[in-house]
Short mmCIF file of C-alpha atoms in Angstrom, two decimals:
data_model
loop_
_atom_site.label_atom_id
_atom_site.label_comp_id
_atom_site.label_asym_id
_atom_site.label_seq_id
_atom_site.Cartn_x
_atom_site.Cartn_y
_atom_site.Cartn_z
CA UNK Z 17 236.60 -10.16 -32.67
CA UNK Z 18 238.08 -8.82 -35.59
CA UNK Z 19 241.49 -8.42 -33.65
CA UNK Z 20 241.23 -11.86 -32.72
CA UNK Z 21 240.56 -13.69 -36.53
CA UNK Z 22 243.34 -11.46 -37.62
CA UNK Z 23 246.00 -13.20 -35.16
CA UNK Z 24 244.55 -16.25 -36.20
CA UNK Z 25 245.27 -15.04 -39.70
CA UNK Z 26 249.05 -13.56 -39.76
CA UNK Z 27 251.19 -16.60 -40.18
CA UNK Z 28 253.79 -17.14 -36.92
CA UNK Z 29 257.37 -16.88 -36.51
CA UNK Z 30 259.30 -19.23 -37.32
CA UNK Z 31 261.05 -20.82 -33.63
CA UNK Z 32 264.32 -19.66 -32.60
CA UNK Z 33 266.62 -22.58 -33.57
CA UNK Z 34 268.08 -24.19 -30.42
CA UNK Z 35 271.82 -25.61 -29.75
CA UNK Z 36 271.28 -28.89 -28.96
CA UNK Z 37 271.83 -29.65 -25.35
CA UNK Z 38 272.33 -33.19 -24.90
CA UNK Z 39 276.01 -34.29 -24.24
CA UNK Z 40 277.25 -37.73 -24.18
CA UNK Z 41 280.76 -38.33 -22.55
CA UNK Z 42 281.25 -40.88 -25.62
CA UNK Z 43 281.85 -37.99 -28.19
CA UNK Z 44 284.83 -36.70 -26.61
CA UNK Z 45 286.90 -39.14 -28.09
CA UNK Z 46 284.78 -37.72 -31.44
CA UNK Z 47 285.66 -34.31 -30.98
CA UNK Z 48 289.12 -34.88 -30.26
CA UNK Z 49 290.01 -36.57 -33.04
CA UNK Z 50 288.49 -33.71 -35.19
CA UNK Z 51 290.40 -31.29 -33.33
CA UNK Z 52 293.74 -33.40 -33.72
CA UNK Z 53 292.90 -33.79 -37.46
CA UNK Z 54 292.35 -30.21 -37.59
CA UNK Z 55 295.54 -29.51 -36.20
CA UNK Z 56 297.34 -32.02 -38.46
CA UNK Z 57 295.92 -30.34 -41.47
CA UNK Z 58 296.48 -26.68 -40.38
CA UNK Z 59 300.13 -26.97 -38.99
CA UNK Z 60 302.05 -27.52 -42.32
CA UNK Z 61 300.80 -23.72 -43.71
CA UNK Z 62 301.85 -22.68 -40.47
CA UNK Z 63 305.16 -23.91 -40.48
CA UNK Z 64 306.18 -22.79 -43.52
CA UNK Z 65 304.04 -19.41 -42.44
CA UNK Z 66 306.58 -19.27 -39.43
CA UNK Z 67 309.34 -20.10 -41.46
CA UNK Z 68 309.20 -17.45 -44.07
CA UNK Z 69 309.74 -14.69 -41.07
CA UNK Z 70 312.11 -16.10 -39.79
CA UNK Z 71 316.09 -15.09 -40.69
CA UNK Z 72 317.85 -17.47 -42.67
CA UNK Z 73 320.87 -18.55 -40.72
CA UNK Z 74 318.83 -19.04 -37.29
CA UNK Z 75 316.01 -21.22 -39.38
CA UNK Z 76 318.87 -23.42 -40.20
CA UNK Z 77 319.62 -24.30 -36.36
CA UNK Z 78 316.55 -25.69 -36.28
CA UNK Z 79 314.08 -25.94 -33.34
CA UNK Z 80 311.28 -23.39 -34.68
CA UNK Z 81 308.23 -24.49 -34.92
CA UNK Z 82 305.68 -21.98 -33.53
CA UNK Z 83 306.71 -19.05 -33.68
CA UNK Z 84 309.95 -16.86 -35.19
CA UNK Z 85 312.86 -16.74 -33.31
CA UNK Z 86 314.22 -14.03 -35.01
CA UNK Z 87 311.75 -12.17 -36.52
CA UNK Z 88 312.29 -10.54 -40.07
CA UNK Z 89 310.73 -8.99 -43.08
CA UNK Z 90 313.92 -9.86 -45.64
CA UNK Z 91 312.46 -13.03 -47.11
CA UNK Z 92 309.17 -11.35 -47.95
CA UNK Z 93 311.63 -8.32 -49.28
CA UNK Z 94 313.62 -10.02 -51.57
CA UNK Z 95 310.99 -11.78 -53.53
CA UNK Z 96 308.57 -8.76 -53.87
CA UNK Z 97 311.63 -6.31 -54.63
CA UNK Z 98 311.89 -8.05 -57.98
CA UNK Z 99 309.99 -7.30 -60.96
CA UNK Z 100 310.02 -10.50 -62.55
CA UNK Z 101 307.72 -10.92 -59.85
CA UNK Z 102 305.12 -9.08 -61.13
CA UNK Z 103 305.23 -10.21 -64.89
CA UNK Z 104 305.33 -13.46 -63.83
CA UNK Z 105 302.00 -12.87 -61.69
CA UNK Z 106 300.52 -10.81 -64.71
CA UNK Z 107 301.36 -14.45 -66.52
CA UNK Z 108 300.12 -16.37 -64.51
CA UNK Z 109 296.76 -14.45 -63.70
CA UNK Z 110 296.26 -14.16 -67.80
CA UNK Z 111 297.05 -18.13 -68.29
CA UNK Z 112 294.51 -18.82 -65.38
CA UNK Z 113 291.84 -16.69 -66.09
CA UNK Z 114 291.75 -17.24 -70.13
CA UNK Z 115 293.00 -21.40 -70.00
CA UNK Z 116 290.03 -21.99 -67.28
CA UNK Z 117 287.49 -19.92 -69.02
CA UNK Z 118 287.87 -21.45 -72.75
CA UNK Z 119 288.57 -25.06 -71.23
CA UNK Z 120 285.55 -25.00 -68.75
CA UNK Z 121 283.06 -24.31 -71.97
CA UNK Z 122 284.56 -26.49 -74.83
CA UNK Z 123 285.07 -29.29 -72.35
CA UNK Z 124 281.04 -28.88 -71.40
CA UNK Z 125 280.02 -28.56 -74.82
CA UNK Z 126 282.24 -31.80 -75.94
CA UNK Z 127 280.27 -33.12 -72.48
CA UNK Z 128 277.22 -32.33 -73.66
CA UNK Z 129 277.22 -34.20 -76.75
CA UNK Z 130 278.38 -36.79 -75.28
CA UNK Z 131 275.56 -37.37 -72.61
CA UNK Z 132 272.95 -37.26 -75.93
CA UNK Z 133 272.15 -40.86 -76.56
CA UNK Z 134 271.93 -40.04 -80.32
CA UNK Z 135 274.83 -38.50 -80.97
CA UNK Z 136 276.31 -39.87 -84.34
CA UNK Z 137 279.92 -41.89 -83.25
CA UNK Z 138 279.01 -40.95 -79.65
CA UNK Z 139 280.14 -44.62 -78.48
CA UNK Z 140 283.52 -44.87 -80.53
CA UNK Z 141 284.27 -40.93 -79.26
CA UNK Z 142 284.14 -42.07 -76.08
CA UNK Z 143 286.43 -44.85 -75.81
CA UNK Z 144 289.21 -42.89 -78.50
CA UNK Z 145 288.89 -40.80 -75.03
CA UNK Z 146 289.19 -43.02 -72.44
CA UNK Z 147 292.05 -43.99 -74.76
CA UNK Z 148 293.97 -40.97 -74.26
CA UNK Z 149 293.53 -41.20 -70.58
CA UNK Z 150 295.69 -44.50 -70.31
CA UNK Z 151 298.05 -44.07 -73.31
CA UNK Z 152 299.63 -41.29 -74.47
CA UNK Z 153 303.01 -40.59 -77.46
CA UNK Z 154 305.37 -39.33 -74.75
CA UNK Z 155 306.94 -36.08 -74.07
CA UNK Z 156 309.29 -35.74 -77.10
CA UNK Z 157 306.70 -36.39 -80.00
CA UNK Z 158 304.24 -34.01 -77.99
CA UNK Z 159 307.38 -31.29 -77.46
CA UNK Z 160 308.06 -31.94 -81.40
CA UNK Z 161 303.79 -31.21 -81.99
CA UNK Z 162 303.85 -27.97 -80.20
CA UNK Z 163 307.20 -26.72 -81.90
CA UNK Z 164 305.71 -27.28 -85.37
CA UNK Z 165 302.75 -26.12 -84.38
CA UNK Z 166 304.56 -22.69 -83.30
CA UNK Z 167 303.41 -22.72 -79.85
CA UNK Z 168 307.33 -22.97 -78.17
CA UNK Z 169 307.48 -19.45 -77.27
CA UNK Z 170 304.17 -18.57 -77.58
CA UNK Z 171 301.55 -17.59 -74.87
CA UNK Z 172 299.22 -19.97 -76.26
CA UNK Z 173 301.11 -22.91 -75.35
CA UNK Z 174 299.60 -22.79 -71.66
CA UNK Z 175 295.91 -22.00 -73.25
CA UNK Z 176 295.58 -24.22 -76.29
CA UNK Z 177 296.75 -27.57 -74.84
CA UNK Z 178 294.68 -26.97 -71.92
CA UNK Z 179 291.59 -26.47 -73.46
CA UNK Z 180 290.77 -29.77 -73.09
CA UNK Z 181 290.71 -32.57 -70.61
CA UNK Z 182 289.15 -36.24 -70.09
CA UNK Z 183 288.25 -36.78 -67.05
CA UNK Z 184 286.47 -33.40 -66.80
CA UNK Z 185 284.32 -34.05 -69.54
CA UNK Z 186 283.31 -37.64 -67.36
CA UNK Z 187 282.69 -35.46 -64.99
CA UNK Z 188 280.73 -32.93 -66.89
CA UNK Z 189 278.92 -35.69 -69.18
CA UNK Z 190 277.62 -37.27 -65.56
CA UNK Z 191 276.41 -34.64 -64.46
CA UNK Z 192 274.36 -33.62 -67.76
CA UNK Z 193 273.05 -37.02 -68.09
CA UNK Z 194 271.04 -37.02 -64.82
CA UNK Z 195 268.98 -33.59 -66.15
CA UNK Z 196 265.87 -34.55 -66.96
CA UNK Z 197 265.64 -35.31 -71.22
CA UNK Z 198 261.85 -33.38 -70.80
CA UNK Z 199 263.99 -29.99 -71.11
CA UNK Z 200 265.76 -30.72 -74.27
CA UNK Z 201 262.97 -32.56 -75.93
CA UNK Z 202 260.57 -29.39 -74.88
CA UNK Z 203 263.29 -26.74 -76.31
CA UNK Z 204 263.85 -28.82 -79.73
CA UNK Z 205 259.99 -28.80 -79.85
CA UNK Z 206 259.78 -24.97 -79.78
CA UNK Z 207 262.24 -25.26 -82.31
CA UNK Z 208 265.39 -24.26 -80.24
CA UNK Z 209 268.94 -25.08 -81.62
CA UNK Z 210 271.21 -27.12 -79.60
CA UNK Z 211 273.28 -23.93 -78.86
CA UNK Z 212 270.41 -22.29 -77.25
CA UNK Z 213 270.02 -25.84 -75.42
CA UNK Z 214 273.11 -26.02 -74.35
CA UNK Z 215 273.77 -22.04 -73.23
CA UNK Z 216 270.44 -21.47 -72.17
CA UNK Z 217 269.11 -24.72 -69.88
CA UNK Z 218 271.90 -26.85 -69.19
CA UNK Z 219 274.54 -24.43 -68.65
CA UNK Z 220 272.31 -22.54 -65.83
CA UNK Z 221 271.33 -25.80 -64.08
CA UNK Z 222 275.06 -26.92 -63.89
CA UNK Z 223 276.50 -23.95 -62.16
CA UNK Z 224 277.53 -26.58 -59.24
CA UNK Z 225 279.72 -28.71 -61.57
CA UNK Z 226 281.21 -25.89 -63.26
CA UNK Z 227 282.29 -24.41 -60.02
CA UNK Z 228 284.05 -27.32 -59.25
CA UNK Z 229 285.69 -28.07 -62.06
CA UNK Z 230 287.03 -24.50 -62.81
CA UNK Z 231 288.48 -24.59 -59.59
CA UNK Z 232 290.11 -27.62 -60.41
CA UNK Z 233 291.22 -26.27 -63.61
CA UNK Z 234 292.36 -22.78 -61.92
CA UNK Z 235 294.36 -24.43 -59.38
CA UNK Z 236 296.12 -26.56 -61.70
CA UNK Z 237 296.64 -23.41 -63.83
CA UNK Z 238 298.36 -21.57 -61.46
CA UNK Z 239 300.55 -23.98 -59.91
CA UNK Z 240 301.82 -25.29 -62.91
CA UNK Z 241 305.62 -24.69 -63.93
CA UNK Z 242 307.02 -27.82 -65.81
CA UNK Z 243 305.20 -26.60 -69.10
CA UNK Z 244 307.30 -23.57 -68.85
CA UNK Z 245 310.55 -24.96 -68.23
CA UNK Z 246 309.77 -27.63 -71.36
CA UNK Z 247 307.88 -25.10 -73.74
CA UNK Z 248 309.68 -21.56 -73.01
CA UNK Z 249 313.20 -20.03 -73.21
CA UNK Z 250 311.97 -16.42 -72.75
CA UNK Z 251 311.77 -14.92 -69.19
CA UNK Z 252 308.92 -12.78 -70.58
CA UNK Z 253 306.77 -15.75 -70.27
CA UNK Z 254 307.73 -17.57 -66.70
CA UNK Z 255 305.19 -18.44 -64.53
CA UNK Z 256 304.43 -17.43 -61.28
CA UNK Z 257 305.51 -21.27 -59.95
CA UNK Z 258 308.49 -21.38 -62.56
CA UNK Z 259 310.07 -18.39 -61.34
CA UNK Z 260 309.80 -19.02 -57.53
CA UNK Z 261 311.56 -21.62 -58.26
CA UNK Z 262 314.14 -19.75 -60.03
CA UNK Z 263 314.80 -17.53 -57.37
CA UNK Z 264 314.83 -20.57 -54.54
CA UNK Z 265 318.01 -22.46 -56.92
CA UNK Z 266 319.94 -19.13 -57.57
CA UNK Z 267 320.20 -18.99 -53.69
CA UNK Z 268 321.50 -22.44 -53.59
CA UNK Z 269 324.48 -21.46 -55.97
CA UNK Z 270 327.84 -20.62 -54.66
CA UNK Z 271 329.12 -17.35 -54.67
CA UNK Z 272 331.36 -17.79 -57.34
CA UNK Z 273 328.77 -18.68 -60.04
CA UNK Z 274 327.06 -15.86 -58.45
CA UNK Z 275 330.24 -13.22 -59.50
CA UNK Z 276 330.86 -13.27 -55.37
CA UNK Z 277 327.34 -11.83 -54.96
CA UNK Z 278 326.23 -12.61 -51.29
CA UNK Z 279 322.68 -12.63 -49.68
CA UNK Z 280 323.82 -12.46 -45.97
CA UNK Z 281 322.50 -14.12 -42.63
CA UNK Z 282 318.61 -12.48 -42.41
CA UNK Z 283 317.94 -14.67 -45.54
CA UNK Z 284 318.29 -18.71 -47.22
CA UNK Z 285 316.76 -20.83 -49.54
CA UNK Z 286 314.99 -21.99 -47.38
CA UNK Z 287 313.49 -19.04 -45.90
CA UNK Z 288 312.97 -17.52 -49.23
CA UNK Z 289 310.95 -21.05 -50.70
CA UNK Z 290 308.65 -20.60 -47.36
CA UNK Z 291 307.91 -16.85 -48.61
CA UNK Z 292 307.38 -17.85 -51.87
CA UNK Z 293 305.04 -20.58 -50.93
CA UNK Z 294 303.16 -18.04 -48.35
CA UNK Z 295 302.91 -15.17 -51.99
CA UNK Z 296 302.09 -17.82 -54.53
CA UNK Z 297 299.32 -19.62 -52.04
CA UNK Z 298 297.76 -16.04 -50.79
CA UNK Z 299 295.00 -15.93 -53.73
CA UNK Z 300 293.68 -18.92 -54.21
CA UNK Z 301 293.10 -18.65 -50.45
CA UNK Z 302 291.35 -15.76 -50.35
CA UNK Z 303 289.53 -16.75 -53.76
CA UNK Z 304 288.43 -20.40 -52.29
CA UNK Z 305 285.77 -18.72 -49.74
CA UNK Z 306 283.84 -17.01 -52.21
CA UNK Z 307 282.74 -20.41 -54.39
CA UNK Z 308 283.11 -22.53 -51.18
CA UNK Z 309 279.42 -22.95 -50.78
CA UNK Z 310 278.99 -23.73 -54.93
CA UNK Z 311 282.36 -26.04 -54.72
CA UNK Z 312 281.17 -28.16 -51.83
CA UNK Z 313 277.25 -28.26 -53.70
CA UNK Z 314 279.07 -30.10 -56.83
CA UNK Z 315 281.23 -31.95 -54.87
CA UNK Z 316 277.64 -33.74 -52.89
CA UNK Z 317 275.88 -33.86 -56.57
CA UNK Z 318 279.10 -35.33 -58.03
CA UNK Z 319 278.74 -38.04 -55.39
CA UNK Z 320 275.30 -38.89 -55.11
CA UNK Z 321 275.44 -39.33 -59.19
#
């Protein structure tokens, strides 16, 4: 008896899930079109994967688009043989991790007060913003702002400017308006400053929407290059992006400009720019998988709100 109430008692497994077995002939047509789009969406990294081992005077014959017809490591070579290669990625890792940091928080906190109904100015604030989105002085006052400013030449030129932006604070101020106003009103009750509101309850119940938009921001961070070619003059401060494409248009030059300096037949410019899209891709490949799950959660909130 007693063996018997306690089987009664401990609580069952939970069923095996089963694959579904019902098959209509009416999704093929479904699953081929995923498939195809699949394809479509995969085969461009591919190409240019193929491409970059491939020599450079047999990828200009044309005709390869599977796999290498001559296969070679020299494009791969000549970009990581050069040490601008690595200060540029030192760069360009510094700029992405400090300019998506700083700009994911001040653009939350600027978010923040704006989703409070009783913010003082809240209402003009928010269309001097939307302003900005629309209109803007134009690339030679701005240039002229950062030069007296002393940020030509300066690292800060790819972290101050970007501290900031628009539409993520829309996105940001969205999201922080559908929290519930019972946590904030509860935390001012106990006497809690808006600092402690804003580090300590909305910041942890956002961690969706700031995945997302830091890997917005990160992206953008790292394959950005015009701001160098504008702001900089000093090769201490390329960018991953801006010197990739250095390398690519010195291999378009003749060989005179070049002082008669040749690259031979196992390389191009083309062959090279397929390498240096393969390097300057690699990281935020293999970072994307490990906020995938977070990324896609803010994506669904974003849209439902």
């Amino acid at each position: 008896m007693i063996k018997s109430s306690l089987s009664y008692a401990l609580p069952s497994k939970k069923p095996k899930k089963v694959w579904n077995s019902r098959f209509s002939w009416s999704d093929i047509p479904i699953y081929l079109c995923f498939i195809v789009f699949a394809l479509i969406t995969i085969y461009p990294f591919w190409y240019v994967l193929v491409g970059s081992f491939n020599t450079g005077s047999d990828y200009l014959k044309g005709g390869i688009f599977i796999w290498p017809r001559e296969f070679t490591f020299a494009n791969f070579e000549y970009v990581l043989l050069d040490l601008r290669l690595y200060k540029a990625f030192g760069v360009t890792i510094a700029r992405t991790i400090l300019t998506t940091s700083l700009s994911t928080v001040f653009t939350a906190m600027i978010a923040y007060s704006m989703s409070i109904h009783g913010t003082p100015g809240r209402r003009i604030a928010y269309w001097i913003n939307i302003f900005t989105m629309f209109f803007g002085g134009g690339l030679i006052p701005y240039f002229l702002l950062l030069v007296n400013l002393g940020f030509y030449n300066s690292f800060f030129v790819y972290v101050i400017p970007g501290m900031y932006s628009v539409f993520n604070m829309l996105i940001f101020s969205n999201f922080f308006s559908g929290i519930s106003k019972d946590y904030r009103e509860s935390a001012l009750i106990d006497g809690a400053s808006e600092f402690t509101i804003i580090f300590r309850i909305y910041f942890p119940l956002s961690k969706a929407v700031f995945a997302t938009v830091a890997l917005w921001t990160a992206v953008g961070c790292w394959n950005s290059y015009y701001d160098t070619m504008l702001y900089t003059s000093d090769a201490s401060l390329w960018t991953l992006q801006y010197y990739l494409m250095t390398i690519v248009k010195q291999l378009n030059l003749p060989p005179e400009i070049m002082g008669g300096r040749t690259f031979g037949d196992e390389i191009s410019a083309q062959t090279v720019s397929n390498a240096a899209i393969i390097i300057s891709s690699v990281i935020i490949l293999c970072f994307y998988p490990l906020i995938s799950k977070t990324f896609r959660k803010g994506q669904m909130m974003g849209a439902i709100k």
